[in-house]
PDB file of C-alpha atoms in Angstrom:
ATOM      1  CA  UNK J 190      89.300 111.466  73.727  1.00 42.00           C
ATOM      2  CA  UNK J 191      89.632 112.186  69.942  1.00 44.00           C
ATOM      3  CA  UNK J 192      87.559 110.094  67.975  1.00 38.00           C
ATOM      4  CA  UNK J 193      89.926 109.829  64.959  1.00 41.00           C
ATOM      5  CA  UNK J 194      92.459 107.560  66.655  1.00 44.00           C
ATOM      6  CA  UNK J 195      93.548 104.622  65.009  1.00 39.00           C
ATOM      7  CA  UNK J 196      93.672 102.615  68.358  1.00 39.00           C
ATOM      8  CA  UNK J 197      91.963 103.020  71.547  1.00 40.00           C
ATOM      9  CA  UNK J 198      94.972 101.181  73.216  1.00 43.00           C
ATOM     10  CA  UNK J 199      98.186 102.775  73.505  1.00 49.00           C
ATOM     11  CA  UNK J 200     100.197  99.357  75.182  1.00 49.00           C
ATOM     12  CA  UNK J 201     100.794  96.469  73.206  1.00 42.00           C
ATOM     13  CA  UNK J 202      97.776  94.426  72.836  1.00 35.00           C
ATOM     14  CA  UNK J 203      96.650  91.714  75.100  1.00 34.00           C
ATOM     15  CA  UNK J 204      99.591  91.675  77.327  1.00 35.00           C
ATOM     16  CA  UNK J 205     100.033  89.310  80.177  1.00 32.00           C
ATOM     17  CA  UNK J 206      97.893  90.258  83.144  1.00 31.00           C
ATOM     18  CA  UNK J 207      99.750  92.649  85.623  1.00 31.00           C
ATOM     19  CA  UNK J 208     102.092  93.816  82.801  1.00 31.00           C
ATOM     20  CA  UNK J 209     100.333  96.825  81.290  1.00 34.00           C
ATOM     21  CA  UNK J 210     102.493  99.983  82.110  1.00 42.00           C
ATOM     22  CA  UNK J 211     105.011  98.359  83.767  1.00 43.00           C
ATOM     23  CA  UNK J 212     108.685  99.841  83.666  1.00 45.00           C
ATOM     24  CA  UNK J 213     111.752  98.261  84.675  1.00 45.00           C
ATOM     25  CA  UNK J 214     112.836  99.397  88.198  1.00 43.00           C
ATOM     26  CA  UNK J 215     116.397  98.082  87.553  1.00 42.00           C
ATOM     27  CA  UNK J 216     116.667  99.906  84.487  1.00 42.00           C
ATOM     28  CA  UNK J 217     115.337 103.188  86.244  1.00 45.00           C
ATOM     29  CA  UNK J 218     118.163 102.988  89.060  1.00 42.00           C
ATOM     30  CA  UNK J 219     120.952 103.357  86.523  1.00 42.00           C
ATOM     31  CA  UNK J 220     122.530 106.347  84.852  1.00 53.00           C
ATOM     32  CA  UNK J 221     119.712 108.913  86.527  1.00 68.00           C
ATOM     33  CA  UNK J 222     120.232 111.976  84.197  1.00 76.00           C
ATOM     34  CA  UNK J 223     119.531 115.627  85.995  1.00 77.00           C
ATOM     35  CA  UNK J 224     120.486 119.069  84.721  1.00 72.00           C
ATOM     36  CA  UNK J 225     123.614 120.429  84.826  1.00 66.00           C
ATOM     37  CA  UNK J 226     122.985 122.073  88.203  1.00 60.00           C
ATOM     38  CA  UNK J 227     121.925 118.749  89.614  1.00 68.00           C
ATOM     39  CA  UNK J 228     118.149 119.502  89.707  1.00 74.00           C
ATOM     40  CA  UNK J 229     115.772 117.088  87.983  1.00 84.00           C
ATOM     41  CA  UNK J 230     115.131 117.231  84.635  1.00 88.00           C
ATOM     42  CA  UNK J 231     111.687 118.523  83.115  1.00 91.00           C
ATOM     43  CA  UNK J 232     109.601 116.685  80.948  1.00 96.00           C
ATOM     44  CA  UNK J 233     106.420 117.943  79.053  1.00 97.00           C
ATOM     45  CA  UNK J 234     103.986 115.110  78.045  1.00 98.00           C
ATOM     46  CA  UNK J 235     101.351 116.314  76.110  1.00 97.00           C
ATOM     47  CA  UNK J 236      98.123 113.752  74.982  1.00 96.00           C
ATOM     48  CA  UNK J 237      94.533 114.295  75.128  1.00 93.00           C
ATOM     49  CA  UNK J 238      93.724 110.945  76.733  1.00 93.00           C
ATOM     50  CA  UNK J 239      94.132 111.644  80.580  1.00 94.00           C
ATOM     51  CA  UNK J 240      94.722 108.173  81.496  1.00 94.00           C
ATOM     52  CA  UNK J 241      97.375 107.639  78.842  1.00 93.00           C
ATOM     53  CA  UNK J 242      99.217 110.829  80.036  1.00 95.00           C
ATOM     54  CA  UNK J 243      99.134 109.705  83.412  1.00 95.00           C
ATOM     55  CA  UNK J 244     100.785 106.471  82.985  1.00 94.00           C
ATOM     56  CA  UNK J 245     103.449 108.017  80.824  1.00 95.00           C
ATOM     57  CA  UNK J 246     104.005 110.592  83.665  1.00 95.00           C
ATOM     58  CA  UNK J 247     104.416 108.041  86.333  1.00 94.00           C
ATOM     59  CA  UNK J 248     106.970 106.171  84.279  1.00 94.00           C
ATOM     60  CA  UNK J 249     108.949 109.179  83.603  1.00 94.00           C
ATOM     61  CA  UNK J 250     108.653 110.155  87.091  1.00 93.00           C
ATOM     62  CA  UNK J 251     110.022 107.244  88.475  1.00 89.00           C
ATOM     63  CA  UNK J 252     113.082 107.997  86.686  1.00 88.00           C
ATOM     64  CA  UNK J 253     113.316 111.067  89.225  1.00 87.00           C
ATOM     65  CA  UNK J 254     112.352 113.632  86.618  1.00 91.00           C
ATOM     66  CA  UNK J 255     109.881 116.393  87.080  1.00 91.00           C
ATOM     67  CA  UNK J 256     107.195 115.766  84.860  1.00 95.00           C
ATOM     68  CA  UNK J 257     103.837 118.164  83.840  1.00 95.00           C
ATOM     69  CA  UNK J 258     100.980 117.132  81.453  1.00 97.00           C
ATOM     70  CA  UNK J 259      99.011 118.993  79.349  1.00 97.00           C
ATOM     71  CA  UNK J 260      95.530 117.951  77.326  1.00 96.00           C
ATOM     72  CA  UNK J 261      95.423 120.415  74.649  1.00 96.00           C
ATOM     73  CA  UNK J 262      97.726 122.130  72.232  1.00 95.00           C
ATOM     74  CA  UNK J 263      97.226 125.423  73.471  1.00 95.00           C
ATOM     75  CA  UNK J 264      98.063 124.406  77.179  1.00 95.00           C
ATOM     76  CA  UNK J 265     101.066 122.652  75.939  1.00 96.00           C
ATOM     77  CA  UNK J 266     102.386 125.478  74.264  1.00 95.00           C
ATOM     78  CA  UNK J 267     101.643 127.938  77.343  1.00 93.00           C
ATOM     79  CA  UNK J 268     103.343 125.510  79.519  1.00 94.00           C
ATOM     80  CA  UNK J 269     106.410 124.998  77.197  1.00 93.00           C
ATOM     81  CA  UNK J 270     107.156 128.671  77.220  1.00 90.00           C
ATOM     82  CA  UNK J 271     106.612 128.938  81.483  1.00 89.00           C
ATOM     83  CA  UNK J 272     108.486 125.725  82.169  1.00 87.00           C
ATOM     84  CA  UNK J 273     111.414 125.520  79.446  1.00 88.00           C
ATOM     85  CA  UNK J 274     111.148 121.779  79.456  1.00 92.00           C
ATOM     86  CA  UNK J 275     114.045 119.610  78.781  1.00 91.00           C
ATOM     87  CA  UNK J 276     111.946 117.340  76.513  1.00 94.00           C
ATOM     88  CA  UNK J 277     108.459 116.796  75.266  1.00 96.00           C
ATOM     89  CA  UNK J 278     106.644 113.722  74.756  1.00 97.00           C
ATOM     90  CA  UNK J 279     103.692 115.129  72.330  1.00 94.00           C
ATOM     91  CA  UNK J 280     101.072 113.577  70.825  1.00 92.00           C
ATOM     92  CA  UNK J 281      99.940 114.397  67.330  1.00 89.00           C
ATOM     93  CA  UNK J 282      96.506 113.922  67.795  1.00 88.00           C
ATOM     94  CA  UNK J 283      95.041 116.792  69.861  1.00 93.00           C
ATOM     95  CA  UNK J 284      91.621 118.552  70.535  1.00 92.00           C
ATOM     96  CA  UNK J 285      92.201 122.002  69.096  1.00 93.00           C
ATOM     97  CA  UNK J 286      95.157 121.959  67.080  1.00 90.00           C
ATOM     98  CA  UNK J 287      97.673 118.818  66.236  1.00 89.00           C
ATOM     99  CA  UNK J 288     100.872 118.529  67.114  1.00 89.00           C
ATOM    100  CA  UNK J 289     102.846 119.201  64.071  1.00 90.00           C
ATOM    101  CA  UNK J 290     101.303 122.982  65.136  1.00 92.00           C
ATOM    102  CA  UNK J 291     102.151 122.722  69.028  1.00 93.00           C
ATOM    103  CA  UNK J 292     105.882 121.906  67.640  1.00 92.00           C
ATOM    104  CA  UNK J 293     106.227 124.894  65.237  1.00 90.00           C
ATOM    105  CA  UNK J 294     104.747 127.021  68.059  1.00 92.00           C
ATOM    106  CA  UNK J 295     107.366 125.822  70.400  1.00 90.00           C
ATOM    107  CA  UNK J 296     110.196 126.266  68.125  1.00 86.00           C
ATOM    108  CA  UNK J 297     109.506 129.925  68.007  1.00 86.00           C
ATOM    109  CA  UNK J 298     110.617 130.370  71.433  1.00 86.00           C
ATOM    110  CA  UNK J 299     112.564 127.055  72.173  1.00 84.00           C
ATOM    111  CA  UNK J 300     114.569 125.938  69.030  1.00 82.00           C
ATOM    112  CA  UNK J 301     116.443 123.027  70.590  1.00 83.00           C
ATOM    113  CA  UNK J 302     114.037 121.362  72.837  1.00 88.00           C
ATOM    114  CA  UNK J 303     113.988 117.660  72.061  1.00 91.00           C
ATOM    115  CA  UNK J 304     110.599 116.267  70.979  1.00 92.00           C
ATOM    116  CA  UNK J 305     109.474 112.585  71.164  1.00 93.00           C
ATOM    117  CA  UNK J 306     105.893 112.234  68.932  1.00 90.00           C
ATOM    118  CA  UNK J 307     103.625 109.643  69.827  1.00 88.00           C
ATOM    119  CA  UNK J 308     101.058 108.801  66.964  1.00 81.00           C
ATOM    120  CA  UNK J 309      98.727 106.131  66.049  1.00 74.00           C
ATOM    121  CA  UNK J 310      99.312 106.980  62.538  1.00 61.00           C
ATOM    122  CA  UNK J 311     101.702 104.322  60.815  1.00 60.00           C
ATOM    123  CA  UNK J 312     101.679 105.214  57.277  1.00 54.00           C
ATOM    124  CA  UNK J 313     105.293 106.380  56.418  1.00 61.00           C
ATOM    125  CA  UNK J 314     104.410 109.795  55.254  1.00 62.00           C
ATOM    126  CA  UNK J 315     103.024 110.565  58.425  1.00 60.00           C
ATOM    127  CA  UNK J 316     106.079 109.752  60.174  1.00 62.00           C
ATOM    128  CA  UNK J 317     108.391 111.844  58.038  1.00 66.00           C
ATOM    129  CA  UNK J 318     106.235 114.545  58.551  1.00 63.00           C
ATOM    130  CA  UNK J 319     106.678 114.420  62.273  1.00 61.00           C
ATOM    131  CA  UNK J 320     110.756 114.367  61.532  1.00 66.00           C
ATOM    132  CA  UNK J 321     110.560 117.109  58.971  1.00 63.00           C
ATOM    133  CA  UNK J 322     108.744 119.345  61.255  1.00 67.00           C
ATOM    134  CA  UNK J 323     111.607 118.955  63.235  1.00 68.00           C
ATOM    135  CA  UNK J 324     110.630 116.278  65.717  1.00 76.00           C
ATOM    136  CA  UNK J 325     113.616 114.083  67.037  1.00 84.00           C
ATOM    137  CA  UNK J 326     111.863 110.940  67.479  1.00 86.00           C
ATOM    138  CA  UNK J 327     108.508 109.134  67.644  1.00 84.00           C
ATOM    139  CA  UNK J 328     106.769 106.152  68.586  1.00 87.00           C
ATOM    140  CA  UNK J 329     103.868 104.401  67.179  1.00 85.00           C
ATOM    141  CA  UNK J 330     100.803 103.118  69.143  1.00 81.00           C
ATOM    142  CA  UNK J 331     100.575 100.675  70.698  1.00 81.00           C
ATOM    143  CA  UNK J 332     103.895 101.217  72.386  1.00 86.00           C
ATOM    144  CA  UNK J 333     105.393 100.127  75.928  1.00 89.00           C
ATOM    145  CA  UNK J 334     106.341 102.728  78.608  1.00 91.00           C
ATOM    146  CA  UNK J 335     109.812 101.074  78.619  1.00 90.00           C
ATOM    147  CA  UNK J 336     110.515 102.323  75.083  1.00 92.00           C
ATOM    148  CA  UNK J 337     109.026 105.716  75.534  1.00 94.00           C
ATOM    149  CA  UNK J 338     111.103 106.150  78.749  1.00 94.00           C
ATOM    150  CA  UNK J 339     114.229 104.667  76.909  1.00 93.00           C
ATOM    151  CA  UNK J 340     113.641 107.091  73.629  1.00 92.00           C
ATOM    152  CA  UNK J 341     113.450 110.397  75.945  1.00 94.00           C
ATOM    153  CA  UNK J 342     116.391 109.395  78.212  1.00 91.00           C
ATOM    154  CA  UNK J 343     118.533 109.034  74.928  1.00 90.00           C
ATOM    155  CA  UNK J 344     117.034 112.484  73.354  1.00 89.00           C
ATOM    156  CA  UNK J 345     118.151 113.974  76.576  1.00 86.00           C
ATOM    157  CA  UNK J 346     121.311 112.432  76.855  1.00 84.00           C
ATOM    158  CA  UNK J 347     122.131 113.677  73.149  1.00 82.00           C
ATOM    159  CA  UNK J 348     120.842 117.290  74.415  1.00 77.00           C
ATOM    160  CA  UNK J 349     123.432 117.232  77.012  1.00 70.00           C
ATOM    161  CA  UNK J 350     121.706 116.045  80.162  1.00 58.00           C
ATOM    162  CA  UNK J 351     124.386 115.535  83.011  1.00 49.00           C
ATOM    163  CA  UNK J 352     124.146 112.114  84.853  1.00 46.00           C
ATOM    164  CA  UNK J 353     123.837 112.291  88.445  1.00 46.00           C
ATOM    165  CA  UNK J 354     126.875 111.568  90.465  1.00 46.00           C
ATOM    166  CA  UNK J 355     124.779 110.956  93.670  1.00 43.00           C
ATOM    167  CA  UNK J 356     121.316 109.866  92.192  1.00 51.00           C
ATOM    168  CA  UNK J 357     121.225 106.903  94.702  1.00 74.00           C
ATOM    169  CA  UNK J 358     120.037 109.533  97.504  1.00 82.00           C
ATOM    170  CA  UNK J 359     116.586 110.718  97.982  1.00 86.00           C
ATOM    171  CA  UNK J 360     115.891 113.494 100.079  1.00 86.00           C
ATOM    172  CA  UNK J 361     112.397 115.081 100.897  1.00 88.00           C
ATOM    173  CA  UNK J 362     112.565 117.335 104.086  1.00 89.00           C
ATOM    174  CA  UNK J 363     114.621 115.731 106.755  1.00 90.00           C
ATOM    175  CA  UNK J 364     113.950 112.076 105.358  1.00 92.00           C
ATOM    176  CA  UNK J 365     116.508 110.424 103.179  1.00 92.00           C
ATOM    177  CA  UNK J 366     116.597 107.322 101.586  1.00 92.00           C
ATOM    178  CA  UNK J 367     119.804 105.921 100.337  1.00 90.00           C
ATOM    179  CA  UNK J 368     118.829 103.531  97.279  1.00 84.00           C
ATOM    180  CA  UNK J 369     121.921 101.678  97.078  1.00 83.00           C
ATOM    181  CA  UNK J 370     122.841 100.937 100.651  1.00 88.00           C
ATOM    182  CA  UNK J 371     118.759 100.816 101.815  1.00 91.00           C
ATOM    183  CA  UNK J 372     119.535 103.151 104.837  1.00 93.00           C
ATOM    184  CA  UNK J 373     116.716 105.395 105.592  1.00 95.00           C
ATOM    185  CA  UNK J 374     117.343 108.374 108.287  1.00 94.00           C
ATOM    186  CA  UNK J 375     115.011 111.329 109.423  1.00 93.00           C
ATOM    187  CA  UNK J 376     116.593 113.783 111.283  1.00 87.00           C
ATOM    188  CA  UNK J 377     119.587 112.046 111.830  1.00 84.00           C
ATOM    189  CA  UNK J 378     117.774 108.985 113.041  1.00 90.00           C
ATOM    190  CA  UNK J 379     118.360 105.667 111.333  1.00 93.00           C
ATOM    191  CA  UNK J 380     114.896 103.988 110.791  1.00 95.00           C
ATOM    192  CA  UNK J 381     114.950 100.441 109.918  1.00 94.00           C
ATOM    193  CA  UNK J 382     112.216  99.109 106.929  1.00 94.00           C
ATOM    194  CA  UNK J 383     111.325  95.860 105.563  1.00 94.00           C
ATOM    195  CA  UNK J 384     111.940  95.282 102.142  1.00 91.00           C
ATOM    196  CA  UNK J 385     108.293  96.158 101.255  1.00 92.00           C
ATOM    197  CA  UNK J 386     108.279  99.047 103.639  1.00 94.00           C
ATOM    198  CA  UNK J 387     111.584 100.426 101.644  1.00 95.00           C
ATOM    199  CA  UNK J 388     109.703  99.892  98.187  1.00 92.00           C
ATOM    200  CA  UNK J 389     106.788 101.982  99.353  1.00 94.00           C
ATOM    201  CA  UNK J 390     108.801 104.720 100.813  1.00 95.00           C
ATOM    202  CA  UNK J 391     110.999 104.956  97.738  1.00 92.00           C
ATOM    203  CA  UNK J 392     108.061 105.417  95.619  1.00 90.00           C
ATOM    204  CA  UNK J 393     106.493 108.239  97.696  1.00 93.00           C
ATOM    205  CA  UNK J 394     109.958 109.683  97.752  1.00 91.00           C
ATOM    206  CA  UNK J 395     110.084 109.703  94.191  1.00 86.00           C
ATOM    207  CA  UNK J 396     106.850 111.534  93.903  1.00 85.00           C
ATOM    208  CA  UNK J 397     106.959 113.969  96.414  1.00 86.00           C
ATOM    209  CA  UNK J 398     103.959 116.386  97.089  1.00 86.00           C
ATOM    210  CA  UNK J 399     101.896 114.219  94.598  1.00 87.00           C
ATOM    211  CA  UNK J 400      99.063 112.332  95.435  1.00 89.00           C
ATOM    212  CA  UNK J 401      99.287 108.838  94.358  1.00 89.00           C
ATOM    213  CA  UNK J 402      96.428 106.627  94.224  1.00 89.00           C
ATOM    214  CA  UNK J 403      96.016 103.099  95.829  1.00 87.00           C
ATOM    215  CA  UNK J 404      95.992 101.797  92.337  1.00 85.00           C
ATOM    216  CA  UNK J 405      99.311 103.574  91.341  1.00 85.00           C
ATOM    217  CA  UNK J 406     100.873 102.172  94.816  1.00 88.00           C
ATOM    218  CA  UNK J 407      99.701  98.594  93.806  1.00 85.00           C
ATOM    219  CA  UNK J 408     101.042  98.697  90.508  1.00 80.00           C
ATOM    220  CA  UNK J 409     104.597 100.221  91.507  1.00 80.00           C
ATOM    221  CA  UNK J 410     104.809  98.270  94.736  1.00 85.00           C
ATOM    222  CA  UNK J 411     103.301  94.878  94.170  1.00 80.00           C
ATOM    223  CA  UNK J 412     102.923  95.124  90.270  1.00 69.00           C
ATOM    224  CA  UNK J 413      99.285  93.796  90.741  1.00 59.00           C
ATOM    225  CA  UNK J 414     100.510  90.348  91.829  1.00 51.00           C
ATOM    226  CA  UNK J 415      99.657  90.693  95.440  1.00 49.00           C
ATOM    227  CA  UNK J 416      96.979  87.911  96.389  1.00 50.00           C
ATOM    228  CA  UNK J 417      96.464  89.008  99.987  1.00 52.00           C
ATOM    229  CA  UNK J 418      94.566  91.327 101.969  1.00 56.00           C
ATOM    230  CA  UNK J 419      92.567  93.946  99.692  1.00 58.00           C
ATOM    231  CA  UNK J 420      93.762  96.629 102.402  1.00 85.00           C
ATOM    232  CA  UNK J 421      97.284  95.895 101.876  1.00 89.00           C
ATOM    233  CA  UNK J 422      98.117  99.607 100.881  1.00 91.00           C
ATOM    234  CA  UNK J 423      96.482 101.085 104.060  1.00 92.00           C
ATOM    235  CA  UNK J 424      98.058  98.536 106.212  1.00 92.00           C
ATOM    236  CA  UNK J 425     101.599  99.421 104.810  1.00 94.00           C
ATOM    237  CA  UNK J 426     101.215 103.011 104.534  1.00 95.00           C
ATOM    238  CA  UNK J 427     100.184 102.358 108.675  1.00 95.00           C
ATOM    239  CA  UNK J 428     103.510 100.533 109.274  1.00 95.00           C
ATOM    240  CA  UNK J 429     105.341 103.606 107.605  1.00 96.00           C
ATOM    241  CA  UNK J 430     103.701 106.080 109.318  1.00 95.00           C
ATOM    242  CA  UNK J 431     104.395 104.467 112.534  1.00 95.00           C
ATOM    243  CA  UNK J 432     108.043 104.505 111.763  1.00 95.00           C
ATOM    244  CA  UNK J 433     108.514 107.522 110.115  1.00 94.00           C
ATOM    245  CA  UNK J 434     106.295 110.043 111.878  1.00 92.00           C
ATOM    246  CA  UNK J 435     106.199 108.471 115.015  1.00 87.00           C
ATOM    247  CA  UNK J 436     107.140 111.503 117.739  1.00 87.00           C
ATOM    248  CA  UNK J 437     107.518 114.010 114.750  1.00 90.00           C
ATOM    249  CA  UNK J 438     105.445 116.200 112.437  1.00 92.00           C
ATOM    250  CA  UNK J 439     103.615 114.123 109.830  1.00 94.00           C
ATOM    251  CA  UNK J 440     105.039 113.607 106.467  1.00 94.00           C
ATOM    252  CA  UNK J 441     102.707 111.087 105.053  1.00 95.00           C
ATOM    253  CA  UNK J 442      99.342 112.059 104.544  1.00 95.00           C
ATOM    254  CA  UNK J 443      95.885 110.669 103.385  1.00 93.00           C
ATOM    255  CA  UNK J 444      94.050 112.424 100.942  1.00 92.00           C
ATOM    256  CA  UNK J 445      90.326 111.230 101.386  1.00 90.00           C
ATOM    257  CA  UNK J 446      89.030 109.572  98.401  1.00 87.00           C
ATOM    258  CA  UNK J 447      92.145 110.110  96.151  1.00 89.00           C
ATOM    259  CA  UNK J 448      95.260 108.337  97.780  1.00 92.00           C
ATOM    260  CA  UNK J 449      98.352 109.655  99.818  1.00 94.00           C
ATOM    261  CA  UNK J 450     100.920 112.034  99.536  1.00 94.00           C
ATOM    262  CA  UNK J 451     104.362 112.459 101.168  1.00 94.00           C
ATOM    263  CA  UNK J 452     105.757 116.031 101.619  1.00 91.00           C
ATOM    264  CA  UNK J 453     108.195 117.847 104.084  1.00 90.00           C
ATOM    265  CA  UNK J 454     106.883 118.256 107.333  1.00 87.00           C
ATOM    266  CA  UNK J 455     105.042 121.634 108.199  1.00 79.00           C
TER     267      UNK J 455
END
């Protein structure tokens, strides 16, 4: 963590219990944006605070976007050159060189990518410097994840991102989930789920091939408000497996000590 940071907490100070890092799920299900070919938008998140970067990435992935993280300026430039993201969330204070230098290098090969600066600096001259260097917008720490998501969405919309016409259907391998009708099918067979099972499966399908920890699942599906069994995640993963994987090649896998991942059957 960079010792120069003005604040140790990126989110709003002293929020009510269970609200840190929340993103309104209703907001994420409307006006899903995509690339013109319908593929997910790519967002690069650059912050040397790993936990903060992961929180931001999870919030953006919940929008259906493909998110990659970098924790140094040099890695950020390399990834931007390789991936050509549709937007960049860029912290100013980085361990090797600052966000302004990252932006200058990015602009040399991608002059139009929208950039949202994250900064702990609240002086007017610092904010002006970020915009003068070519940044498109900024948020000052402490901030809410809802604000970051909203600003990234606005930047990409202005840059020409397309609204998906069929954004309500998630597909992973032969498994489909319709967010509007709440219908789930695998291989053409309809699967009936409870409300909680549906929310858990939706979260897994919005993050295919990504290992999700129990803490991340609790935050998204139960909002940390669940007061019952401590093994509730394992319990509902078991329920899903019995319905999704029964008699078929498994799609839901346990990564021991790390969490769970959903991926197409092999």
